[in-house]
Coordinates of C-alpha atoms (C1' of nucleotides) in Angstrom, one line a residue:
Chain A
X221 CA 1.7 8.7 -14.9
X222 CA 0.8 10.3 -18.4
X223 CA -2.4 11.3 -19.7
X224 CA -4.5 8.0 -20.2
X225 CA -5.6 9.5 -23.7
X226 CA -2.2 8.4 -24.8
X227 CA -3.0 4.9 -24.8
X228 CA -6.0 5.3 -27.1
X229 CA -4.5 7.5 -29.2
X230 CA -1.6 5.1 -29.9
X231 CA -2.9 1.5 -29.4
X232 CA -1.9 -0.6 -27.1
X233 CA 1.3 -2.1 -28.6
X234 CA 3.1 0.3 -29.9
X235 CA 3.5 3.0 -27.2
X236 CA 5.1 6.5 -27.9
X237 CA 4.4 7.8 -24.5
X238 CA 4.5 5.8 -21.7
X239 CA 0.9 5.6 -19.9
X240 CA 2.1 4.0 -16.6
X241 CA 5.0 2.9 -14.9
X242 CA 4.6 -0.8 -15.8
X243 CA 4.9 0.4 -19.5
X244 CA 8.3 1.8 -18.9
X245 CA 9.7 -0.9 -17.0
X246 CA 8.4 -3.8 -19.2
X247 CA 10.4 -1.7 -22.3
X248 CA 13.5 -1.3 -20.5
X249 CA 13.6 -5.1 -19.8
X250 CA 12.5 -6.0 -23.4
X251 CA 15.5 -3.9 -24.6
X252 CA 17.5 -6.7 -23.3
X253 CA 16.5 -9.0 -26.3
X254 CA 17.1 -12.1 -24.4
X255 CA 15.7 -15.7 -25.1
X256 CA 14.4 -16.0 -21.3
X257 CA 13.7 -13.3 -19.2
X258 CA 14.1 -13.8 -15.3
X259 CA 12.6 -11.7 -13.0
X260 CA 14.2 -11.6 -9.6
X261 CA 13.2 -10.7 -6.1
X262 CA 14.9 -11.4 -2.9
X263 CA 14.7 -11.2 1.0
X264 CA 16.3 -12.2 4.2
X265 CA 14.2 -14.1 6.3
X266 CA 15.4 -11.8 9.5
X267 CA 12.0 -12.2 11.1
X268 CA 8.4 -12.3 10.6
X269 CA 8.3 -11.1 6.6
X270 CA 6.1 -8.0 6.5
X271 CA 3.7 -7.3 3.6
X272 CA 6.1 -4.8 2.0
X273 CA 8.1 -7.5 0.1
X274 CA 4.8 -8.0 -2.0
X275 CA 5.2 -4.9 -3.7
X276 CA 8.4 -6.2 -4.9
X277 CA 7.0 -9.7 -5.8
X278 CA 3.9 -8.0 -7.3
X279 CA 6.0 -5.9 -9.6
X280 CA 8.0 -8.7 -10.8
X281 CA 4.8 -10.8 -11.2
X282 CA 3.2 -8.1 -13.6
X283 CA 6.5 -7.5 -15.8
X284 CA 6.7 -11.2 -16.4
X285 CA 3.0 -11.5 -17.3
X286 CA 3.2 -8.4 -19.5
X287 CA 6.2 -10.2 -21.2
X288 CA 4.5 -13.2 -21.9
X289 CA 1.8 -11.5 -23.3
X290 CA 4.3 -10.4 -25.7
X291 CA 5.1 -13.8 -26.3
X292 CA 8.2 -14.1 -24.3
X293 CA 10.1 -16.8 -22.2
X294 CA 9.4 -15.0 -18.6
X295 CA 9.8 -16.4 -15.2
X296 CA 9.9 -14.9 -11.6
X297 CA 12.2 -15.9 -9.1
X298 CA 12.2 -15.5 -5.4
X299 CA 15.3 -15.6 -3.4
X300 CA 15.3 -16.4 0.4
X301 CA 18.5 -15.1 1.8
X302 CA 18.3 -17.6 4.7
X303 CA 22.0 -18.2 4.7
X304 CA 22.8 -14.8 5.9
X305 CA 23.9 -14.5 9.6
X306 CA 21.7 -13.0 12.7
X307 CA 22.1 -9.8 13.1
X308 CA 19.2 -9.3 15.9
X309 CA 16.0 -11.0 16.7
X310 CA 12.8 -9.4 16.8
X311 CA 11.4 -8.7 20.5
X312 CA 8.8 -11.4 20.4
X313 CA 11.5 -14.0 19.9
X314 CA 12.2 -16.7 22.7
X315 CA 15.6 -17.5 21.0
X316 CA 18.7 -16.2 22.5
X317 CA 20.8 -13.7 20.5
X318 CA 24.0 -14.2 22.0
X319 CA 24.1 -18.2 21.3
X320 CA 23.0 -17.2 17.7
X321 CA 24.1 -13.8 16.4
X322 CA 26.1 -14.4 13.6
X323 CA 24.8 -17.6 12.8
X324 CA 23.1 -18.4 9.3
X325 CA 19.4 -18.1 9.8
X326 CA 19.2 -21.9 8.2
X327 CA 21.2 -23.2 11.0
X328 CA 19.2 -21.6 13.5
X329 CA 16.4 -23.8 15.0
X330 CA 12.8 -22.9 14.5
X331 CA 11.4 -22.0 17.9
X332 CA 8.0 -23.1 16.7
X333 CA 9.1 -26.7 15.9
X334 CA 7.2 -26.7 12.4
X335 CA 9.9 -25.9 10.3
X336 CA 13.8 -26.9 9.0
X337 CA 15.0 -23.5 10.7
X338 CA 14.2 -20.1 12.0
X339 CA 14.8 -18.8 8.6
X340 CA 12.6 -21.4 6.8
X341 CA 9.6 -20.8 9.2
X342 CA 9.3 -17.1 8.5
X343 CA 10.1 -17.3 5.0
X344 CA 7.4 -20.4 4.9
X345 CA 4.9 -18.0 6.4
X346 CA 5.0 -15.5 3.6
X347 CA 5.3 -18.1 0.7
X348 CA 2.3 -20.0 1.8
X349 CA 0.0 -16.8 0.8
X350 CA 1.5 -16.6 -2.7
X351 CA -1.3 -18.8 -4.5
X352 CA -3.7 -16.4 -3.0
X353 CA -2.0 -13.3 -4.2
X354 CA -1.6 -15.0 -7.6
X355 CA 2.2 -15.1 -7.6
X356 CA 4.3 -18.2 -8.1
X357 CA 7.9 -17.4 -8.3
X358 CA 10.7 -20.3 -8.3
X359 CA 11.8 -20.2 -4.8
X360 CA 15.6 -20.3 -4.1
X361 CA 17.2 -20.7 -0.7
X362 CA 20.7 -19.3 -0.4
X363 CA 21.6 -21.9 2.2
X364 CA 21.0 -24.7 -0.5
X365 CA 22.3 -22.6 -3.1
X366 CA 25.8 -22.1 -1.5
X367 CA 25.9 -25.9 -1.2
X368 CA 25.8 -26.1 -5.1
X369 CA 29.2 -26.4 -7.4
X370 CA 27.9 -23.8 -9.5
X371 CA 27.6 -21.2 -6.8
X372 CA 31.1 -22.4 -5.6
X373 CA 32.4 -21.6 -8.9
X374 CA 31.0 -18.1 -8.7
X375 CA 32.8 -17.6 -5.3
X376 CA 35.9 -18.9 -7.0
X377 CA 35.5 -16.2 -9.6
X378 CA 35.3 -13.5 -7.1
X379 CA 38.1 -14.9 -5.0
X380 CA 40.5 -14.8 -7.8
X381 CA 39.2 -11.3 -8.8
X382 CA 39.5 -10.0 -5.0
X383 CA 41.9 -7.2 -6.4
X384 CA 39.1 -5.7 -8.8
X385 CA 36.5 -5.8 -6.2
X386 CA 38.7 -4.3 -3.7
X387 CA 39.0 -1.5 -6.4
X388 CA 35.4 -1.1 -6.6
X389 CA 34.6 -1.5 -3.0
X390 CA 37.1 1.7 -2.6
X391 CA 35.5 3.5 -5.3
X392 CA 31.9 2.9 -4.4
X393 CA 31.6 2.7 -0.7
X394 CA 34.4 5.1 0.2
X395 CA 32.8 7.7 -2.2
X396 CA 31.4 10.2 0.1
X397 CA 34.4 9.6 2.7
X398 CA 36.8 12.7 3.8
X399 CA 40.4 12.1 3.2
X400 CA 41.4 10.6 6.4
X401 CA 38.5 8.0 6.5
X402 CA 39.4 7.1 3.0
X403 CA 42.7 6.7 3.3
X404 CA 42.0 4.1 6.6
X405 CA 39.3 2.4 4.4
X406 CA 41.7 1.9 1.4
X407 CA 44.6 0.8 3.7
X408 CA 42.1 -1.6 5.4
X409 CA 40.9 -3.1 2.1
X410 CA 44.5 -4.0 1.2
X411 CA 44.3 -7.2 3.1
X412 CA 40.0 -7.7 2.6
X413 CA 38.7 -10.8 0.8
X414 CA 35.0 -10.5 -0.2
X415 CA 33.9 -13.8 1.5
X416 CA 33.4 -15.1 4.6
X417 CA 33.4 -18.7 6.5
X418 CA 31.1 -20.4 8.7
X419 CA 33.0 -21.2 11.3
X420 CA 33.7 -25.2 11.7
X421 CA 34.1 -24.9 15.2
X422 CA 31.3 -22.3 16.4
X423 CA 28.9 -22.1 13.5
X424 CA 29.1 -18.2 12.9
X425 CA 29.7 -16.2 10.2
X426 CA 30.3 -13.3 12.0
X427 CA 30.6 -12.1 15.6
X428 CA 28.6 -9.4 17.7
X429 CA 25.4 -7.8 16.9
X430 CA 24.2 -4.7 14.9
X431 CA 26.7 -1.8 15.3
X432 CA 29.6 -3.8 16.3
X433 CA 30.0 -6.6 13.9
X434 CA 33.2 -8.5 13.1
X435 CA 32.9 -11.0 10.0
X436 CA 35.0 -14.2 10.0
X437 CA 36.5 -13.2 7.0
X438 CA 38.7 -14.9 4.8
X439 CA 42.0 -13.7 5.2
X440 CA 44.0 -15.3 2.2
X441 CA 43.3 -17.2 -0.5
X442 CA 45.8 -19.0 -2.7
X443 CA 44.7 -19.5 -6.3
X444 CA 47.0 -22.0 -6.7
X445 CA 46.0 -24.6 -4.1
X446 CA 42.4 -23.0 -3.8
X447 CA 42.5 -23.0 -0.2
X448 CA 41.3 -20.1 2.2
X449 CA 42.6 -19.2 5.4
X450 CA 40.2 -17.5 8.1
X451 CA 40.8 -16.8 11.9
X452 CA 37.1 -16.7 13.7
X453 CA 36.8 -13.9 15.6
X454 CA 34.3 -15.2 17.8
X455 CA 35.7 -18.4 18.9
X456 CA 39.7 -18.1 17.9
X457 CA 39.7 -21.0 15.7
X458 CA 41.9 -20.5 12.7
X459 CA 42.5 -22.9 9.8
X460 CA 43.6 -22.9 6.3
X461 CA 41.4 -25.4 4.1
X462 CA 40.6 -26.6 0.5
X463 CA 37.4 -24.3 -0.7
X464 CA 35.8 -27.0 -1.1
X465 CA 35.7 -28.5 2.3
X466 CA 34.4 -24.9 4.0
X467 CA 31.1 -23.2 4.2
X468 CA 31.6 -20.1 2.5
X469 CA 29.3 -17.2 1.8
X470 CA 30.1 -14.1 -0.2
X471 CA 29.8 -10.5 1.3
X472 CA 26.7 -8.8 0.4
X473 CA 28.0 -6.4 -2.1
X474 CA 29.2 -9.4 -4.1
X475 CA 27.0 -12.0 -3.1
X476 CA 24.3 -10.2 -5.0
X477 CA 25.9 -9.8 -8.1
X478 CA 27.3 -13.3 -8.0
X479 CA 23.8 -14.7 -8.0
X480 CA 22.3 -12.4 -10.8
X481 CA 25.4 -13.9 -13.0
X482 CA 24.6 -17.4 -11.7
X483 CA 20.9 -17.0 -13.0
X484 CA 21.4 -14.5 -15.5
X485 CA 18.8 -12.4 -14.0
X486 CA 17.2 -9.9 -16.2
X487 CA 15.6 -7.5 -14.0
X488 CA 15.4 -7.0 -10.3
X489 CA 13.6 -4.5 -8.2
X490 CA 15.2 -2.8 -5.3
X491 CA 13.7 -0.8 -2.5
X492 CA 15.3 2.4 -1.7
X493 CA 17.7 1.0 0.9
X494 CA 19.2 -0.9 -1.9
X495 CA 18.6 1.2 -4.7
X496 CA 20.0 4.6 -3.6
X497 CA 22.5 6.4 -5.5
X498 CA 26.1 4.5 -5.2
X499 CA 24.2 1.9 -2.8
X500 CA 24.5 -2.0 -3.0
X501 CA 22.8 -2.4 -6.4
X502 CA 25.0 0.3 -8.3
X503 CA 27.9 -1.5 -6.6
X504 CA 26.6 -4.9 -7.8
X505 CA 26.1 -3.7 -11.4
X506 CA 29.7 -2.5 -11.0
X507 CA 30.6 -5.9 -9.9
X508 CA 28.8 -7.5 -12.9
X509 CA 30.7 -5.5 -15.2
X510 CA 34.0 -5.7 -14.1
X511 CA 34.2 -9.2 -12.5
X512 CA 31.6 -10.9 -14.6
X513 CA 31.8 -9.3 -17.7
X514 CA 28.2 -8.7 -18.1
X515 CA 25.8 -5.8 -17.7
X516 CA 23.5 -6.9 -14.7
X517 CA 19.9 -6.7 -14.5
X518 CA 17.5 -3.6 -15.0
X519 CA 17.3 -2.0 -12.0
X520 CA 13.8 -1.2 -10.6
X521 CA 13.4 1.1 -7.7
X522 CA 10.5 1.3 -5.7
X523 CA 9.3 3.2 -2.4
X524 CA 8.2 1.3 0.7
X525 CA 4.9 0.3 1.8
X526 CA 4.0 1.9 5.0
X527 CA 1.3 0.9 7.7
X528 CA -0.9 3.3 9.3
X529 CA 1.6 6.2 8.2
X530 CA 4.7 4.5 9.5
X531 CA 7.3 2.5 8.1
X532 CA 7.2 -1.2 8.8
X533 CA 10.1 -2.9 11.1
X534 CA 10.4 -6.0 12.2
X535 CA 12.8 -5.4 14.5
X536 CA 10.9 -3.2 16.3
X537 CA 7.7 -5.3 16.1
X538 CA 5.9 -3.1 13.6
X539 CA 4.5 -5.8 11.1
X540 CA 1.6 -6.2 8.9
X541 CA 1.9 -9.5 7.3
X542 CA 0.2 -11.1 4.0
X543 CA -1.5 -13.6 6.1
X544 CA -3.3 -10.6 8.1
X545 CA -4.5 -8.8 4.7
X546 CA -6.0 -12.0 3.6
X547 CA -8.0 -12.0 6.7
X548 CA -9.6 -8.9 6.0
X549 CA -9.2 -8.0 2.6
X550 CA -9.2 -9.8 -0.7
X551 CA -5.6 -10.1 -2.5
X552 CA -6.7 -8.4 -5.6
X553 CA -7.1 -4.9 -3.9
X554 CA -3.5 -5.3 -2.6
X555 CA -2.2 -5.8 -6.4
X556 CA -4.2 -3.1 -7.4
X557 CA -2.8 -0.6 -5.0
X558 CA 1.0 -1.6 -5.5
X559 CA 0.1 -1.2 -9.5
X560 CA -1.8 1.9 -9.4
X561 CA 0.8 3.8 -7.4
X562 CA 3.6 5.1 -9.1
X563 CA 7.1 3.2 -7.9
X564 CA 8.5 6.3 -6.3
X565 CA 5.8 6.8 -4.2
X566 CA 5.4 5.5 -0.8
X567 CA 2.2 3.3 -0.4
X568 CA 0.3 3.9 2.8
X569 CA -1.8 0.9 3.9
X570 CA -4.7 2.3 6.1
X571 CA -6.4 -0.8 7.5
X572 CA -9.0 1.6 8.9
X573 CA -9.7 2.5 5.2
X574 CA -10.0 -0.9 3.9
X575 CA -14.1 -1.0 3.5
X576 CA -14.0 1.7 1.3
X577 CA -11.1 0.7 -0.9
X578 CA -12.6 -2.6 -1.2
X579 CA -15.9 -1.0 -2.7
X580 CA -13.9 1.2 -4.6
X581 CA -12.1 -1.6 -6.5
X582 CA -15.4 -3.1 -7.0
X583 CA -16.4 -0.1 -8.6
X584 CA -13.2 0.0 -10.6
X585 CA -14.0 -3.9 -11.7
X586 CA -17.4 -2.7 -13.1
X587 CA -15.4 -0.2 -15.3
X588 CA -13.8 -3.1 -16.6
X589 CA -16.9 -4.8 -17.4
X590 CA -18.4 -1.5 -18.9
X591 CA -21.0 -1.6 -16.5
X592 CA -22.2 2.0 -15.0
X593 CA -21.2 3.9 -18.1
X594 CA -17.3 4.0 -17.4
X595 CA -15.9 7.1 -19.1
X596 CA -13.1 6.2 -21.7
X597 CA -10.5 7.1 -19.2
X598 CA -11.8 4.9 -16.6
X599 CA -12.3 1.8 -19.0
X600 CA -8.7 2.2 -20.4
X601 CA -7.2 2.3 -16.9
X602 CA -9.4 -0.7 -16.3
X603 CA -8.3 -2.5 -19.4
X604 CA -4.6 -2.4 -18.5
X605 CA -4.8 -2.5 -14.8
X606 CA -7.9 -4.8 -13.8
X607 CA -6.2 -8.2 -15.6
X608 CA -3.1 -7.0 -13.9
X609 CA -4.7 -6.9 -10.5
X610 CA -6.4 -9.9 -10.2
X611 CA -4.7 -13.3 -8.9
X612 CA -6.1 -15.2 -12.0
X613 CA -7.4 -14.6 -15.3
X614 CA -10.5 -12.3 -15.1
X615 CA -14.0 -14.1 -15.9
X616 CA -16.0 -13.5 -18.9
X617 CA -18.7 -11.8 -17.0
X618 CA -18.8 -9.7 -14.0
X619 CA -19.7 -11.8 -10.9
X620 CA -21.4 -9.4 -8.4
X621 CA -20.1 -9.4 -4.8
X622 CA -21.8 -8.7 -1.7
X623 CA -21.0 -5.1 -0.8
X624 CA -18.1 -4.9 2.1
X625 CA -20.0 -2.2 4.0
X626 CA -22.8 -4.3 3.9
X627 CA -21.1 -7.3 5.0
X628 CA -19.4 -5.2 8.0
X629 CA -23.2 -5.2 9.5
X630 CA -24.4 -8.3 8.6
X631 CA -21.6 -10.4 9.6
X632 CA -21.7 -8.9 13.3
X633 CA -25.5 -10.1 13.3
X634 CA -24.6 -13.9 12.7
X635 CA -24.3 -14.6 16.5
X636 CA -27.8 -13.2 16.7
X637 CA -29.5 -14.6 13.7
X638 CA -27.6 -17.4 12.9
X639 CA -25.6 -18.1 9.8
X640 CA -28.6 -19.2 7.5
X641 CA -30.6 -16.0 7.9
X642 CA -27.7 -13.9 7.4
X643 CA -26.6 -15.7 4.4
X644 CA -30.0 -15.5 2.9
X645 CA -30.3 -11.8 3.7
X646 CA -26.9 -11.2 2.0
X647 CA -28.2 -12.6 -1.2
X648 CA -31.1 -10.8 -1.3
X649 CA -29.2 -7.7 -0.6
X650 CA -26.6 -8.7 -3.9
X651 CA -29.9 -9.2 -6.0
X652 CA -31.2 -6.2 -5.2
X653 CA -28.2 -4.0 -5.3
X654 CA -27.5 -5.4 -8.9
X655 CA -30.6 -5.7 -9.8
X656 CA -30.6 -9.5 -10.8
X657 CA -32.8 -12.3 -10.0
X658 CA -30.5 -15.3 -9.8
X659 CA -26.9 -15.3 -8.4
X660 CA -24.6 -17.3 -10.1
X661 CA -22.3 -20.1 -8.3
X662 CA -19.5 -17.7 -7.7
X663 CA -21.5 -14.8 -6.1
X664 CA -22.8 -16.9 -3.6
X665 CA -19.6 -19.1 -2.5
X666 CA -17.7 -15.8 -2.5
X667 CA -20.4 -14.3 0.2
X668 CA -19.0 -16.3 3.4
X669 CA -15.6 -15.0 2.8
X670 CA -16.8 -11.7 2.5
X671 CA -18.5 -11.9 5.7
X672 CA -15.5 -13.6 7.3
X673 CA -13.3 -10.8 6.2
X674 CA -15.8 -8.0 7.3
X675 CA -16.0 -9.8 10.6
X676 CA -12.5 -10.1 11.2
X677 CA -11.6 -6.3 10.0
X678 CA -14.6 -4.9 12.4
X679 CA -12.9 -6.8 15.4
X680 CA -9.2 -5.8 14.5
X681 CA -9.4 -2.5 12.8
X682 CA -13.1 -1.1 13.1
X683 CA -13.8 1.6 15.3
X684 CA -16.6 2.2 17.7
X685 CA -18.9 3.3 15.1
X686 CA -18.1 0.3 13.1
X687 CA -19.6 -1.8 15.7
X688 CA -23.1 -2.3 16.2
X689 CA -23.2 -1.1 19.8
X690 CA -25.0 1.4 21.8
X691 CA -23.9 4.2 24.0
X692 CA -24.7 4.0 27.7
X693 CA -26.8 7.2 27.8
X694 CA -28.1 9.2 24.7
X695 CA -25.1 11.8 24.0
X696 CA -26.2 15.5 24.6
X697 CA -25.9 16.6 21.0
X698 CA -28.2 14.0 19.9
X699 CA -30.5 15.1 22.2
X700 CA -30.3 18.7 20.9
X701 CA -31.4 17.4 17.5
X702 CA -34.7 16.5 18.5
X703 CA -37.6 18.7 17.7
X704 CA -40.9 18.9 19.1
X705 CA -42.5 16.4 16.5
X706 CA -39.7 14.2 16.9
X707 CA -40.8 13.7 20.6
X708 CA -44.2 13.5 19.9
X709 CA -43.6 10.5 17.8
X710 CA -41.2 9.2 20.1
X711 CA -43.8 9.4 22.9
X712 CA -46.4 7.6 20.4
X713 CA -43.5 4.7 19.9
X714 CA -43.3 4.6 23.8
X715 CA -46.8 3.7 24.0
X716 CA -46.7 1.1 21.5
X717 CA -43.8 -0.7 22.8
X718 CA -45.0 -0.9 26.2
X719 CA -48.2 -2.5 24.7
X720 CA -48.3 -5.9 23.3
X721 CA -45.0 -7.6 22.0
X722 CA -44.5 -7.2 18.1
X723 CA -42.6 -9.1 15.9
X724 CA -39.7 -7.5 13.6
X725 CA -42.3 -6.7 10.8
X726 CA -44.8 -5.4 12.9
X727 CA -42.5 -2.8 14.5
X728 CA -41.0 -1.9 11.2
X729 CA -44.4 -0.9 9.9
X730 CA -45.6 0.8 13.0
X731 CA -42.6 3.1 12.4
X732 CA -44.1 4.1 9.4
X733 CA -47.3 4.2 10.2
X734 CA -46.9 6.4 13.6
X735 CA -44.8 8.8 11.4
X736 CA -47.6 9.4 8.8
X737 CA -50.4 9.7 11.5
X738 CA -48.5 12.8 13.1
X739 CA -47.5 14.0 9.7
X740 CA -44.0 13.4 9.8
X741 CA -41.8 11.9 7.0
X742 CA -40.7 8.5 7.3
X743 CA -37.6 9.1 6.3
X744 CA -37.2 11.5 9.7
X745 CA -38.6 9.0 11.8
X746 CA -36.0 6.4 10.9
X747 CA -33.1 8.8 11.6
X748 CA -34.6 10.0 15.0
X749 CA -34.6 6.4 15.9
X750 CA -31.0 5.7 15.0
X751 CA -29.7 8.8 16.5
X752 CA -31.4 7.8 19.7
X753 CA -30.3 4.0 19.9
X754 CA -26.8 4.2 18.1
X755 CA -25.9 7.9 17.3
X756 CA -26.1 7.6 13.8
X757 CA -28.2 8.8 11.0
X758 CA -28.8 5.3 9.7
X759 CA -28.2 1.6 10.7
X760 CA -29.6 -1.8 10.6
X761 CA -33.1 -2.5 9.6
X762 CA -34.8 -1.1 12.5
X763 CA -37.6 -3.6 13.4
X764 CA -35.3 -6.4 14.2
X765 CA -33.2 -3.8 15.9
X766 CA -35.6 -2.8 18.3
X767 CA -36.6 -6.5 19.1
X768 CA -32.6 -6.9 19.6
X769 CA -32.4 -4.2 22.1
X770 CA -35.6 -5.4 23.7
X771 CA -38.7 -3.1 23.7
X772 CA -38.3 -2.3 27.7
X773 CA -35.0 -1.1 27.1
X774 CA -36.0 0.9 24.2
X775 CA -38.7 2.4 26.3
X776 CA -36.2 3.4 29.0
X777 CA -34.0 5.0 26.3
X778 CA -36.9 7.1 24.9
X779 CA -38.1 8.1 28.5
X780 CA -34.7 9.3 29.3
X781 CA -35.0 12.0 26.9
X782 CA -38.3 13.0 26.6
Chain B
rG287 C1' 26.8 17.4 6.2
rG288 C1' 25.2 14.5 1.5
rG289 C1' 21.1 12.7 -1.4
rC290 C1' 16.0 11.2 -2.5
rU291 C1' 10.4 11.8 -1.8
rC292 C1' 6.3 14.5 -0.6
rG293 C1' 3.3 18.7 1.1
rU294 C1' -3.5 20.5 -3.1
rG295 C1' -11.1 21.4 1.1
rG296 C1' -12.0 17.5 8.0
rC297 C1' -9.4 12.7 6.1
rG298 C1' -7.2 10.1 1.6
rC299 C1' -5.7 11.1 -3.2
rA300 C1' -5.5 12.9 -8.6
rG301 C1' -4.0 16.7 -12.0
rC302 C1' 2.5 19.0 -12.6
rU303 C1' 6.7 15.1 -17.8
rA304 C1' 3.8 18.9 -23.0
rG305 C1' 1.5 26.3 -18.0
rG306 C1' -5.0 28.1 -19.8
rU307 C1' -11.4 28.8 -15.2
rA308 C1' -9.0 23.4 -9.3
rG309 C1' -10.9 18.0 -9.6
rC310 C1' -12.2 12.9 -7.0
rG311 C1' -13.1 9.3 -3.1
rC312 C1' -14.6 9.5 2.2
rA313 C1' -16.5 12.1 6.2
rG314 C1' -20.1 15.8 7.7
rC315 C1' -24.9 18.8 5.7
rA316 C1' -29.7 18.5 3.1
rG317 C1' -33.0 15.7 0.5
rG318 C1' -34.9 10.7 -2.5
rC319 C1' -35.6 5.9 -3.0
rU320 C1' -44.2 5.8 -0.1
rU321 C1' -41.3 -0.8 4.9
rU322 C1' -33.3 1.3 4.8
rU323 C1' -29.6 -4.7 7.7
rA324 C1' -24.0 2.0 7.6
rA325 C1' -26.0 -0.5 0.5
rC326 C1' -28.0 3.0 -3.5
rC327 C1' -29.2 7.9 -6.1
rU328 C1' -29.4 13.4 -5.7
rG329 C1' -27.5 18.5 -4.1
rA330 C1' -25.6 22.2 -1.6
rC331 C1' -21.5 23.1 1.5
rG332 C1' -16.1 23.0 1.9
rG333 C1' -9.5 24.7 -1.0
rC334 C1' -5.2 32.3 -1.1
rC335 C1' -3.0 24.1 -4.3
rG336 C1' 3.4 24.5 2.4
rC337 C1' 5.8 30.2 2.3
rG338 C1' 8.6 33.9 -0.6
rG339 C1' 10.4 35.6 -4.8
rG340 C1' 11.3 35.0 -10.6
rU341 C1' 9.9 33.5 -16.1
rU342 C1' 5.3 34.2 -18.4
rC343 C1' -0.3 37.4 -21.5
rA344 C1' -1.3 33.5 -18.0
rA345 C1' 1.8 29.4 -13.0
rA346 C1' -1.0 23.9 -8.6
rU347 C1' 2.3 22.9 -13.0
rC348 C1' 8.4 25.7 -15.1
rC349 C1' 13.1 28.0 -12.4
rC350 C1' 15.6 30.0 -7.5
rG351 C1' 15.2 30.1 -2.5
rC352 C1' 12.9 28.6 2.4
rC353 C1' 10.0 26.0 5.9
rG354 C1' 7.8 21.4 7.4
rA355 C1' 7.4 15.8 7.2
rG356 C1' 9.3 11.3 5.8
rC357 C1' 13.3 8.1 4.3
rC358 C1' 18.4 6.6 2.8
rC359 C1' 23.7 7.4 3.3
rG360 C1' 30.6 3.2 8.3
rC361 C1' 30.8 -2.1 9.1
rC362 C1' 27.0 -5.8 8.3
rA363 C1' 23.2 -7.5 5.6

RNA sequence: GGGCUCGUGGCGCAGCUAGGUAGCGCAGCAGGCUUUUAACCUGACGGCCGCGGGUUCAAAUCCCGCCGAGCCCGCCA
């Protein structure tokens, strides 16, 4: 990313320098100068769909938003490749791979019984989160798409141009082969066709699993009769049938450009697996040019999203899904992370850092509203990215929110204090932190959401220190921090605790008074107590905490270190 | 083997395209807010910018090499 100053100098509409990757991409898309801009993304529902795909969808969404701002017609589309054949199942499934290997995801039953198919189930789990993430692409299911006459026509074009496609395949796929491999590949391509058939007998597009796949490929196509032949390697069924009577699917590297052509896709991002030089995207563009006679979409390569420093892999069960994100963090934070990071950089989502990130995002939000004296740079960055990060159009005025870190503590006190009390205290905390008298309805209605997310975060991703809990014994290093005066203070408090029971406020006051009596700074007194109780230098309001733990327990605790 | 990306204080990152005294957040440390629900504010500490060469008056930045980490690269999708 270039210097933010460039944006201020050149104004917002006529950029000479790109200040952010969004500008670059949008400029490249605008150069196509078409009447309708279609920004597309796609995913095969091979199992639980992890949060990485949201990077692609959000990139599509911001491109669309920027185009619409320029007065263009722009839409987004999400292609669900549920017509793809099963190659493997995630470890968690109860379905038999033997039974379904090679069958389109749309033909595999939903083991949970709630959706039309296996593919639909996992796709729907993702799609349901779209409104919260502020995206609304037109959904296209390839299993349905292939039933249309328009798509069949694309297939027909490809079959008629098989020769050209063979040339492209040899050119691109065999590029790095040695002579022997190349020869072998070229020989094999002489009888190759760019499509497979769902066997009318066994229902498979291909046989075998990852590593040993044999497609039920078209073996012959007669352009005069429009008939295709095939011989299923799975069940042995062979036939020659009219193209309109079979369920056919183009091979991946051709399927993609055929869809681009059918919908006239202007731009489609691609993860690095597809975007690599000479990979399926480049092959697709070549097919677009030589088979369909048009340019194809603007290629936007992007790096993957990692979780906790590891790549996500559905097949290995390493998944973090959008739904989980929404349980612990606001969607706009995810959008922000996707936007602020350069496309070529891996984004590492670290769930344990969520509280910090949420609070940082809200500082960023205040920059947008000009609160807290943002620098020019901060303000410019916020002006570009904040509206794109928010799921909906930003409100006129800043809406204060309960601090996430604060919510971590208070959400855990709900069980003890009751929801009403906690809610009141949260309201008080927001008033105090933002120095306001009256809270707006949006602020109030947001508090329970934040509490619920914080609570879920603590239980799923919080470390021990995030949980309000006490160790069995006072750790040695804590004992060592105590000086004579600290001990004197604790001894005095010990006597108090053994006397008449006191309410929260009385205890809180007693800490201050006792500290002053022996000439100790109150601050130190609190630190000493928190260290003793929870090995931290600060913590929840002390009076209630002491009563929560019980005067007897606290007394014992003090005695153990005196 | 071919290719891409990254390597900057304990952790996470910015700065590199257009070379000019090394920055931010978090954690840790010290203090402040004369009653603190991990909030907030201030301060100090902390880095031979992976290693080695080169270009230059000047290199985290440009060039070459190396080391380390990660990823992609048959069919299939």
